[in-house]
Every structure is written in structure tokens, then in C-alpha cells.
CSV table of N, CA and C in Angstrom, one decimal:
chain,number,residue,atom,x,y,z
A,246,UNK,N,41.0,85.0,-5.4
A,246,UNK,CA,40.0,84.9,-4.5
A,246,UNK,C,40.0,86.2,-3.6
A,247,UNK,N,38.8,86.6,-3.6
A,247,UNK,CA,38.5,87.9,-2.3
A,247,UNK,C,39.2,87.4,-1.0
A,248,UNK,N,40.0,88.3,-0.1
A,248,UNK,CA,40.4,88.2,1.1
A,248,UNK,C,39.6,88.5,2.0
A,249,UNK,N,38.3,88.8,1.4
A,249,UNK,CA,37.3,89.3,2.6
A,249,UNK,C,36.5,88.4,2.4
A,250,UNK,N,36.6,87.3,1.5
A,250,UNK,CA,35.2,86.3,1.5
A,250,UNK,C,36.1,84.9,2.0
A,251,UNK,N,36.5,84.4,3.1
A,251,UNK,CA,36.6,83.7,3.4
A,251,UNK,C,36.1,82.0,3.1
A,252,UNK,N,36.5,80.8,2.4
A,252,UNK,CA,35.8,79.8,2.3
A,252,UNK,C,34.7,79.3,3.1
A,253,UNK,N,35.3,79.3,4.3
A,253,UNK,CA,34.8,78.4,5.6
A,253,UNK,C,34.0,79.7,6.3
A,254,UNK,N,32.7,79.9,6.6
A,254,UNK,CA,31.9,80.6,7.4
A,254,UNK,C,31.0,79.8,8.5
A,255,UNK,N,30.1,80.5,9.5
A,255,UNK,CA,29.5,80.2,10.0
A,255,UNK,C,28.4,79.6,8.7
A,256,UNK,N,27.7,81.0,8.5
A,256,UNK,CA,26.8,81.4,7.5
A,256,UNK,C,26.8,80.1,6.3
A,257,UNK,N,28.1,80.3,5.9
A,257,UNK,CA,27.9,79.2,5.0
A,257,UNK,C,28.0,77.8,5.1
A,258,UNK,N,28.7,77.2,6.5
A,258,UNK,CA,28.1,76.0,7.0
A,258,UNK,C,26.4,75.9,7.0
A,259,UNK,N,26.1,76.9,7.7
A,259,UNK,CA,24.1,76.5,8.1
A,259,UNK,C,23.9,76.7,6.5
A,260,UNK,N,24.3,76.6,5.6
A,260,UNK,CA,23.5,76.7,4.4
A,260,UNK,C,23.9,76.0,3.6
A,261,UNK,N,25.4,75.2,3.7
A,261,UNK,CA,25.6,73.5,3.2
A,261,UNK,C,24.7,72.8,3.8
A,262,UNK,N,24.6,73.0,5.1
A,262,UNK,CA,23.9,71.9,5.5
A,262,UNK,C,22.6,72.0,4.8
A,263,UNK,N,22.0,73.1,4.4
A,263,UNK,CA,20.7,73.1,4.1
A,263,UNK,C,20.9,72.3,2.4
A,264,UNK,N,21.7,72.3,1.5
A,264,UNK,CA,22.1,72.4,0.8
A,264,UNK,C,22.4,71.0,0.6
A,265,UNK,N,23.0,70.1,1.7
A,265,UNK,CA,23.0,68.7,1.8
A,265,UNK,C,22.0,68.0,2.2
A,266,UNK,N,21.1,69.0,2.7
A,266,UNK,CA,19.6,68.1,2.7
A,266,UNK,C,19.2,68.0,1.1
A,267,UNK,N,19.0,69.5,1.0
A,267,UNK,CA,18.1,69.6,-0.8
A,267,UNK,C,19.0,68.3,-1.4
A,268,UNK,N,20.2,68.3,-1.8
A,268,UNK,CA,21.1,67.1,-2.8
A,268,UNK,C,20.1,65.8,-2.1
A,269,UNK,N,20.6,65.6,-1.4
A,269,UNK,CA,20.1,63.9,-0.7
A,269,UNK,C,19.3,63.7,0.0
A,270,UNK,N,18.7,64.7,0.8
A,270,UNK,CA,17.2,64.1,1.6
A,270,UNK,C,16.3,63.6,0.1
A,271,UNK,N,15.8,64.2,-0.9
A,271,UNK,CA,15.0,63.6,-1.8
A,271,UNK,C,14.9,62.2,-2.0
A,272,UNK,N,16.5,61.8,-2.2
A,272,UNK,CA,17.0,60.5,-2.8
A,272,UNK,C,17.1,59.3,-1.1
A,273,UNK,N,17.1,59.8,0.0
A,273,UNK,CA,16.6,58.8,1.2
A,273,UNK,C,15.6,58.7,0.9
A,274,UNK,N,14.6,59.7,0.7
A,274,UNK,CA,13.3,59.9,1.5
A,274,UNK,C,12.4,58.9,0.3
A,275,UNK,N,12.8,58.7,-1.0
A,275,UNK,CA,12.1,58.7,-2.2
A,275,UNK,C,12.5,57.5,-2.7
A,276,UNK,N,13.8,56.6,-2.4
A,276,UNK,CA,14.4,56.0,-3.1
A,276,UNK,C,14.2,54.6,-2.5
A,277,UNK,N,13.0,54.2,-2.5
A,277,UNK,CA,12.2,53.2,-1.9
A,277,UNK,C,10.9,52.6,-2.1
A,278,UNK,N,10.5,51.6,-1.2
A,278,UNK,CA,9.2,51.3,-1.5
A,278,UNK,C,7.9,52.1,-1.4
A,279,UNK,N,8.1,53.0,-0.9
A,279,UNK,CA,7.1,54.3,-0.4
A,279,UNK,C,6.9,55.3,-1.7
A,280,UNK,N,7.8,55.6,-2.6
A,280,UNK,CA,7.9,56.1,-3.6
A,280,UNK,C,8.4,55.6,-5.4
A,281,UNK,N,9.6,55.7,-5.0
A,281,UNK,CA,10.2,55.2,-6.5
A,281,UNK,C,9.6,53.6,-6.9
A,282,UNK,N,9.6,52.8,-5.5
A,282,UNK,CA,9.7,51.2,-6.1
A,282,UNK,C,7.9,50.7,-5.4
A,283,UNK,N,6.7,52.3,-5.5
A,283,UNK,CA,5.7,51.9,-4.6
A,283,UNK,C,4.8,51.2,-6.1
A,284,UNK,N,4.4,49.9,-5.9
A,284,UNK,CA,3.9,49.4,-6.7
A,284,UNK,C,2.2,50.0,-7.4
A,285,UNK,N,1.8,50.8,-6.9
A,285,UNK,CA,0.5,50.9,-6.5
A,285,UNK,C,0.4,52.4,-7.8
A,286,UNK,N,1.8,52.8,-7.6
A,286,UNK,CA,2.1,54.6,-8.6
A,286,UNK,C,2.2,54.0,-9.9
A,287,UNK,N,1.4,55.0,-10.6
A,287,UNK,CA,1.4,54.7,-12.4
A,287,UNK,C,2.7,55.3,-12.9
A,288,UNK,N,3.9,55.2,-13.8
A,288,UNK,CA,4.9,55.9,-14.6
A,288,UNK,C,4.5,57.2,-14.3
A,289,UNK,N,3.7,57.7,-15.0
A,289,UNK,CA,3.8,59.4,-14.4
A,289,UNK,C,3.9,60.0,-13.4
A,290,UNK,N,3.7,59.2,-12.2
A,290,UNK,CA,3.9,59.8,-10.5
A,290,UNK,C,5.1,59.4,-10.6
A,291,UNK,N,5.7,58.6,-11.1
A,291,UNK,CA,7.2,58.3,-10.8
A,291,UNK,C,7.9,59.2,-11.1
A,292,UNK,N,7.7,59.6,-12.7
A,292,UNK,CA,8.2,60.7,-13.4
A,292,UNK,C,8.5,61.5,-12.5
A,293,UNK,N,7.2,62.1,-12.0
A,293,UNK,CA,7.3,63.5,-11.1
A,293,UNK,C,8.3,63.3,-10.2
A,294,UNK,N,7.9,62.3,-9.3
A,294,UNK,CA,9.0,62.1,-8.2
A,294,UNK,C,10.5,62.2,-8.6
A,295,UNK,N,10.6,61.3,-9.6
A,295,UNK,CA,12.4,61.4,-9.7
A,295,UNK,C,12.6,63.2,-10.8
A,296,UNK,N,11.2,63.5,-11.0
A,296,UNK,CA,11.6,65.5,-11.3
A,296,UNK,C,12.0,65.9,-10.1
A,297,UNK,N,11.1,65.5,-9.2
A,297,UNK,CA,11.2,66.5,-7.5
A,297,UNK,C,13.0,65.5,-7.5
A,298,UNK,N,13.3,65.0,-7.1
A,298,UNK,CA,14.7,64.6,-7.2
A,298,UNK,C,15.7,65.2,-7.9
A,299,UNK,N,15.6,65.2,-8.8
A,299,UNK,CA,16.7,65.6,-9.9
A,299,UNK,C,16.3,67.6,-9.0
A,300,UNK,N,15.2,68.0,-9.4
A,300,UNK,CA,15.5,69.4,-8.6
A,300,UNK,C,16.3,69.9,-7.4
A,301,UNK,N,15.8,69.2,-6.8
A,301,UNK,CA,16.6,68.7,-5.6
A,301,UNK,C,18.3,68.7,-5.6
A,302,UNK,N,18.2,67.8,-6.9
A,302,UNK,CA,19.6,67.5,-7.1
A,302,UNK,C,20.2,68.9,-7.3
A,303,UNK,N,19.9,69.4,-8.7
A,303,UNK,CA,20.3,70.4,-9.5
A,303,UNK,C,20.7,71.9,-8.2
A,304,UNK,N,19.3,71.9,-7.9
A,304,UNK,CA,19.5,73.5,-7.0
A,304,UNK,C,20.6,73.2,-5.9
A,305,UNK,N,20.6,71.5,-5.3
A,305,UNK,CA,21.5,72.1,-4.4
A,305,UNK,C,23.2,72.0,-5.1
A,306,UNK,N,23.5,71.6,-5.9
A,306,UNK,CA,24.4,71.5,-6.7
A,306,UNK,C,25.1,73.2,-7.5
A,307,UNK,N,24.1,73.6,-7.9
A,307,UNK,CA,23.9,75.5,-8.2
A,307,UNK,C,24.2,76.4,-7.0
A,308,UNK,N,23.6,75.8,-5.8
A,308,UNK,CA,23.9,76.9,-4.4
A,308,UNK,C,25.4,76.5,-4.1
A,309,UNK,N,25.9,75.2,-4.1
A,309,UNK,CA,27.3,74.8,-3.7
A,309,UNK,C,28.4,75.6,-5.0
A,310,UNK,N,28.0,75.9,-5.7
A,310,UNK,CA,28.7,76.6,-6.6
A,310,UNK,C,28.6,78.0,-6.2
A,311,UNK,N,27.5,78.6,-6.4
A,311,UNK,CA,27.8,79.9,-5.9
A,311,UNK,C,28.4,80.6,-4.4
A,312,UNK,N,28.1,79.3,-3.4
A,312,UNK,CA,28.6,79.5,-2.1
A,312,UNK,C,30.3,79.7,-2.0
A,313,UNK,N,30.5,78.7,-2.8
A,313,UNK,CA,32.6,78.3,-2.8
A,313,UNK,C,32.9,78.4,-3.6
A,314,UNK,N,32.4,79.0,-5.0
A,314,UNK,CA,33.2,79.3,-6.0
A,314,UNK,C,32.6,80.7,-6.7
A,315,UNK,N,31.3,81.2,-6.8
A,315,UNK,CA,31.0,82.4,-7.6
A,315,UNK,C,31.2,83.1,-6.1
A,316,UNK,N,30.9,84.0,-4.9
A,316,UNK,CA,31.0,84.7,-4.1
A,316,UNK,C,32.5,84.5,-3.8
A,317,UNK,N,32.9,83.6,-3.6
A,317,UNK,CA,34.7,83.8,-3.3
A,317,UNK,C,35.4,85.2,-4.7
A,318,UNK,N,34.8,84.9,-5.7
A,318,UNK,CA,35.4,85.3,-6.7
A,318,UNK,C,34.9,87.0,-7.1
A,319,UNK,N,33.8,87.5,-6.1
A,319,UNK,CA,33.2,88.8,-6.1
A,319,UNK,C,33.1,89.4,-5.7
A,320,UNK,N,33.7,90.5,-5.8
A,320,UNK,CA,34.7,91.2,-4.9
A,320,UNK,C,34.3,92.2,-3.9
A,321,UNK,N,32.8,92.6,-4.6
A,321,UNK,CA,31.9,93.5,-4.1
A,321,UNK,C,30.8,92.6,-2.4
A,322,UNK,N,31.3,93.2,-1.2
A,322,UNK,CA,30.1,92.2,-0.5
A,322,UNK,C,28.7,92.6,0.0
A,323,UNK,N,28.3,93.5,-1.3
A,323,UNK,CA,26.6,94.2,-1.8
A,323,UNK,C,26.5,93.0,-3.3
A,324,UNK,N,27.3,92.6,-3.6
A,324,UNK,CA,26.9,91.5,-4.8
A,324,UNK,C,26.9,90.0,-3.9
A,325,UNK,N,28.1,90.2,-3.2
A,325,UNK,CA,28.2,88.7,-2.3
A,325,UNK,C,26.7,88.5,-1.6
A,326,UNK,N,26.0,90.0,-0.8
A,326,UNK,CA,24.7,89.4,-0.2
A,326,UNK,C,24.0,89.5,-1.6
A,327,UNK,N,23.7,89.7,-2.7
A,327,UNK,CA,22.7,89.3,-3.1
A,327,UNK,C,22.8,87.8,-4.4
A,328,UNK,N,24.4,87.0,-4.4
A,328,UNK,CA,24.2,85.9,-4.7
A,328,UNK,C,23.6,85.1,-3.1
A,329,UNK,N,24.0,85.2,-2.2
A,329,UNK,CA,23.8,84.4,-0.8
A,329,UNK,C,22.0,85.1,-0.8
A,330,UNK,N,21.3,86.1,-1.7
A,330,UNK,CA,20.2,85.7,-0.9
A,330,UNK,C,19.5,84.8,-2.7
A,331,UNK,N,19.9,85.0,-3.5
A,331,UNK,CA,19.6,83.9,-4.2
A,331,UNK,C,19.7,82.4,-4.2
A,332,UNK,N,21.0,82.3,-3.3
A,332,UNK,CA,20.8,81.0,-3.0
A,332,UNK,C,19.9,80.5,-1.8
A,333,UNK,N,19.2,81.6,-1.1
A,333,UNK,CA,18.0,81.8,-0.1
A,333,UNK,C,17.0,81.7,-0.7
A,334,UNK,N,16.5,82.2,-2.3
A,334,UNK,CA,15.6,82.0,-3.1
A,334,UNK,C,15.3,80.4,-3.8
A,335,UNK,N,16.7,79.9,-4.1
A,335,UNK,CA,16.7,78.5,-5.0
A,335,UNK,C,15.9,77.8,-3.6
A,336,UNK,N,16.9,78.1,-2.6
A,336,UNK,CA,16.7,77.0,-1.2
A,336,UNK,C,15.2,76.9,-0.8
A,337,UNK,N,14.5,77.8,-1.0
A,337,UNK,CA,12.9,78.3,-0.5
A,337,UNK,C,12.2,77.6,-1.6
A,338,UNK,N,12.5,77.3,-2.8
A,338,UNK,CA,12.1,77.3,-3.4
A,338,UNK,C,11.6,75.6,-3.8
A,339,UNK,N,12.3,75.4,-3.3
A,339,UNK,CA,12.6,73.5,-3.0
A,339,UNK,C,11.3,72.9,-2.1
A,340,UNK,N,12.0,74.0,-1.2
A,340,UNK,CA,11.0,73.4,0.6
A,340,UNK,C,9.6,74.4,0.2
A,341,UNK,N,9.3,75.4,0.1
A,341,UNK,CA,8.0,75.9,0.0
A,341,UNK,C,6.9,75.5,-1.5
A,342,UNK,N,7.9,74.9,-2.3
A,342,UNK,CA,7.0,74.4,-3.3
A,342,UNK,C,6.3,73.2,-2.8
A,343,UNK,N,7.1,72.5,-2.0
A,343,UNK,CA,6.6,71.3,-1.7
A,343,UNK,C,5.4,71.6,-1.0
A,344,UNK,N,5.7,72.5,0.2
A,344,UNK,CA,4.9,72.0,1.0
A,344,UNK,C,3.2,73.0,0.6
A,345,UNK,N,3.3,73.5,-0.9
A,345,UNK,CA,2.1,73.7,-1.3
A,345,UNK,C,1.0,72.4,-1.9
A,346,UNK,N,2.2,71.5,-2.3
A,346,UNK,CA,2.3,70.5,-2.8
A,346,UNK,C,0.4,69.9,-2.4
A,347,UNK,N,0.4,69.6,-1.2
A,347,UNK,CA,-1.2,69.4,-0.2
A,347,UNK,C,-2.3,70.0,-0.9
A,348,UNK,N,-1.8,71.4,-1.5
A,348,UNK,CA,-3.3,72.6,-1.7
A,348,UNK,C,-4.4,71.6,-2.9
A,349,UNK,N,-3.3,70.8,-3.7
A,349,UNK,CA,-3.9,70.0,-5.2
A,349,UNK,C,-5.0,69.5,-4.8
A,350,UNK,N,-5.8,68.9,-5.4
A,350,UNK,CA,-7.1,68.0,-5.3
A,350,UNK,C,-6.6,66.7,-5.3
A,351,UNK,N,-7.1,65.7,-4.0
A,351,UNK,CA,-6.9,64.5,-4.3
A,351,UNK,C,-5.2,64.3,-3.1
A,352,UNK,N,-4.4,65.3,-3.4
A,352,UNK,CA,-3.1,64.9,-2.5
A,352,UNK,C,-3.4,64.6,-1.3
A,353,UNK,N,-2.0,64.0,-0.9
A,353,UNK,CA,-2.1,63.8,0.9
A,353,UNK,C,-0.9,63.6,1.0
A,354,UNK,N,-0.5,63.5,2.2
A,354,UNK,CA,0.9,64.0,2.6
A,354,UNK,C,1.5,62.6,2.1
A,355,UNK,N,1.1,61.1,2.6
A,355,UNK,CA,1.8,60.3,2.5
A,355,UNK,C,0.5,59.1,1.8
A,356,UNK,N,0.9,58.2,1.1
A,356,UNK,CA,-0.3,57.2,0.9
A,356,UNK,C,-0.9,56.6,1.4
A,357,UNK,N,-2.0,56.3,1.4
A,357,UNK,CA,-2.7,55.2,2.5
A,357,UNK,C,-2.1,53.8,3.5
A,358,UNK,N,-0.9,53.6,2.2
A,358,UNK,CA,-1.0,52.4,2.7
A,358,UNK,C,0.3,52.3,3.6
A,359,UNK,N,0.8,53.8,3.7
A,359,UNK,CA,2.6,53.7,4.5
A,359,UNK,C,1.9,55.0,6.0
A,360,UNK,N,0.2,54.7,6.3
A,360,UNK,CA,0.1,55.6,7.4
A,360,UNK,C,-0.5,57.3,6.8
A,361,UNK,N,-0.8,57.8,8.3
A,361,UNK,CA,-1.3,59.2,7.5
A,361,UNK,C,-0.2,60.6,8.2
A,362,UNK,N,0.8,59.6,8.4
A,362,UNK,CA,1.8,61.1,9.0
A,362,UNK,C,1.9,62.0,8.1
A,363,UNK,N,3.1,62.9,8.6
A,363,UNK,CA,2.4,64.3,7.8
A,363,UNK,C,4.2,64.9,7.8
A,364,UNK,N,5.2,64.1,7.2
A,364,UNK,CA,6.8,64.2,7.5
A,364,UNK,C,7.0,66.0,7.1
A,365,UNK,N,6.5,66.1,6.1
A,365,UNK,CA,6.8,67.5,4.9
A,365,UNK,C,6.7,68.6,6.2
A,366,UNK,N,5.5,68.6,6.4
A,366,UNK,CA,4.8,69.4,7.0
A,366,UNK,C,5.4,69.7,8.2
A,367,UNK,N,6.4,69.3,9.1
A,367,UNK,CA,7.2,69.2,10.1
A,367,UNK,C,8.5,69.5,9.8
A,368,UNK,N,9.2,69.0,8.9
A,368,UNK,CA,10.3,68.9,8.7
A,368,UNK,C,10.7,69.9,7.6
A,369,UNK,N,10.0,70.4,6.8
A,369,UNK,CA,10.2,71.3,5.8
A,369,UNK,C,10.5,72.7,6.3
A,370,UNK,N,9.3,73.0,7.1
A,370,UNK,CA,9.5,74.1,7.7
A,370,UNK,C,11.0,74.6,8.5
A,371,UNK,N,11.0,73.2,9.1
A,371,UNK,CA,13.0,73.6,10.1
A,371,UNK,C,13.7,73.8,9.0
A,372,UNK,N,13.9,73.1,7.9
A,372,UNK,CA,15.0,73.5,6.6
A,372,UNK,C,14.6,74.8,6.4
A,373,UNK,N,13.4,75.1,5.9
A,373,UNK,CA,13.3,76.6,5.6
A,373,UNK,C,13.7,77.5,6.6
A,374,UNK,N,13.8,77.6,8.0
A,374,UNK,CA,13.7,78.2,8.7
A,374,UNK,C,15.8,78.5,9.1
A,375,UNK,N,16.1,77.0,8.4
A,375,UNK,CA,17.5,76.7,8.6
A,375,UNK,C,18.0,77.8,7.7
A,376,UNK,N,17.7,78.0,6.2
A,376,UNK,CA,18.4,78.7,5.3
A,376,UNK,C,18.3,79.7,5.4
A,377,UNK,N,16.4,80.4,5.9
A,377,UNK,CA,17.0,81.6,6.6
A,377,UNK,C,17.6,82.7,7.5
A,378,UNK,N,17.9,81.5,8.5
A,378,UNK,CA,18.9,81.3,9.7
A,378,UNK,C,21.0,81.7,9.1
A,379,UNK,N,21.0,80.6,8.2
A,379,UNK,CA,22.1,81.0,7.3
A,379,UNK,C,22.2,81.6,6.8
A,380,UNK,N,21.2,82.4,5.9
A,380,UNK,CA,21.3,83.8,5.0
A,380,UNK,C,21.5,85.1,5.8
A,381,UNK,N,20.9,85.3,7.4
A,381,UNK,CA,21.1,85.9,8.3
A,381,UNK,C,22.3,86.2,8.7
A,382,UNK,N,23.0,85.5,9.2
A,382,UNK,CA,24.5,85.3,9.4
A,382,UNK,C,25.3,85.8,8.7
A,383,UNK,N,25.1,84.7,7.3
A,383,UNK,CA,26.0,85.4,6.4
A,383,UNK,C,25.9,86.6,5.3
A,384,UNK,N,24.9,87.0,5.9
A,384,UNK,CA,24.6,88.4,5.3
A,384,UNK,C,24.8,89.3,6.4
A,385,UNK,N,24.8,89.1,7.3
A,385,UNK,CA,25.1,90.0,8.3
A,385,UNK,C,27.0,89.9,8.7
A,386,UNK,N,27.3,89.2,8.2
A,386,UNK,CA,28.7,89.1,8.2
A,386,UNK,C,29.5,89.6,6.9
A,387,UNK,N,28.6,90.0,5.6
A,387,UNK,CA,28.7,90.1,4.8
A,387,UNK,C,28.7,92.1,4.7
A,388,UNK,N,27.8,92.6,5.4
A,388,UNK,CA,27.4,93.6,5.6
A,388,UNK,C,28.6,94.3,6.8
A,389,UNK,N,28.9,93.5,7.7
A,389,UNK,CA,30.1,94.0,8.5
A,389,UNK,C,31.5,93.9,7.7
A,390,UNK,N,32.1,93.4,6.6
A,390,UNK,CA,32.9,93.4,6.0
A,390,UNK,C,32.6,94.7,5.1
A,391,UNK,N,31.4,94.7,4.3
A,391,UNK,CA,31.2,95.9,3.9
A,391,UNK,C,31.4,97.8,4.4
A,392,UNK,N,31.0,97.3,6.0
A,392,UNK,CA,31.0,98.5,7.1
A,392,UNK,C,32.3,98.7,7.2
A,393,UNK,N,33.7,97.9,6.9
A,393,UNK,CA,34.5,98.0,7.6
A,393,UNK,C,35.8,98.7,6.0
A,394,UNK,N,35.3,98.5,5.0
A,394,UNK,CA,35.9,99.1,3.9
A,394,UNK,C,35.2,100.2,3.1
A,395,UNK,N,34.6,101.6,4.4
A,395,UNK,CA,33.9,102.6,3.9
A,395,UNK,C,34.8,103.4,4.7
């Protein structure tokens, strides 16, 4: 393991956490009468939903790998910021797909019958805004390690 890449960061806390939403917010948010168990969804909306889950699953599972085990292992910290801004890319990629999600014909944020709040559209943006809050940090911490072995 690199002596300059430390496990435990600021940087890389604010970006587990983001990383603990992607894993499991899906599976709160979905794993209910509102979604998975909503009687009213044909099989194929289900489909999709438990897709958006499993993605969910998968990317944040991919960023926890490269955070504590591929960057620890690379030695260079001009390669460390550009896995940490790919895992900026997976992370964005979660939350901003969704919240295109609205542009379709026919969508709405929530169904008729659970209200017309608008959760995505609030709460997506702070995650997005979270990871690249964390990529900041830890690329800027990444970049002072760099400064400091020239």
C-alpha cells in the first residue's frame, strides 16, 4: 500500500457516505408498497425499478473498491485523482440520470396515489452536490501530496 494514500480521509468519508446512499437508499426508498410491492405497476415497471436498484447496487459497490482498495494500491497521486474523479463520474451518474428521469412522456415524480411530492428533485441534488464536495477534498488533498514529492 502507498504511504501517501492513507485509508481513512476526509475526502473519502464524504464519498462513502455518498456511496452508502447509492448501495441502499434505492432499496429503502423502493422496497415497498410505493414501488416494488405497488399493486397498480405492470412486471415491466418493476423490472426497471429493481434495474435502478441493482445499479445502485453495483456502482456503489465499484466506487467502494476503488476508494480502499484500487487507489491505496497506485502509487502515482495524478492516477489517484483520476480514479477518485471516476468514481465522481459512476456517482453523477446514478443521481443525474435519475433526475432526467421527469423529461419522459407521461412520468411524474411520484404516483398519484402516494401524493404529488417531488423527493428526487430535492434530495438528489444534495448527494450530487455531496460527491462533488468529496472529490474536492480529495483531490485537493491528492494534489498536495503530489506538490509535496516534486
Amino acid at each position: 500500500m502507498s504511504t501517501t494514500t492513507p485509508t481513512f480521509t476526509i475526502g473519502k468519508l464524504i464519498i462513502s457516505v455518498v456511496n452508502l446512499i447509492t448501495l441502499i437508499g434505492p432499496f429503502l426508498a423502493d422496497w415497498n408498497e410505493t414501488h416494488i410491492y405497488n399493486p397498480n405497476w405492470p412486471p415491466h415497471a418493476r423490472y426497471h425499478n429493481g434495474q435502478t436498484m441493482s445499479i445502485g447496487l453495483f456502482i456503489g459497490l465499484i466506487t467502494f473498491y476503488i476508494i480502499y482498495f484500487l487507489i491505496p494500491s497506485t502509487p502515482s497521486p495524478k492516477e489517484q485523482k483520476l480514479h477518485v474523479t471516476w468514481v465522481l463520474v459512476l456517482q453523477n451518474l446514478v443521481y443525474l440520470s435519475s433526475l432526467t428521469g421527469i423529461l419522459y412522456p407521461g412520468a411524474g415524480w411520484m404516483d398519484p396515489q402516494f401524493g404529488d411530492g417531488k423527493p428526487q428533485l430535492y434530495a438528489f441534488p444534495v448527494v450530487v452536490g455531496l460527491a462533488w464536495f468529496g472529490w474536492y477534498v480529495e483531490t485537493s488533498r491528492l494534489g498536495r501530496v503530489a506538490a509535496k514529492r516534486v
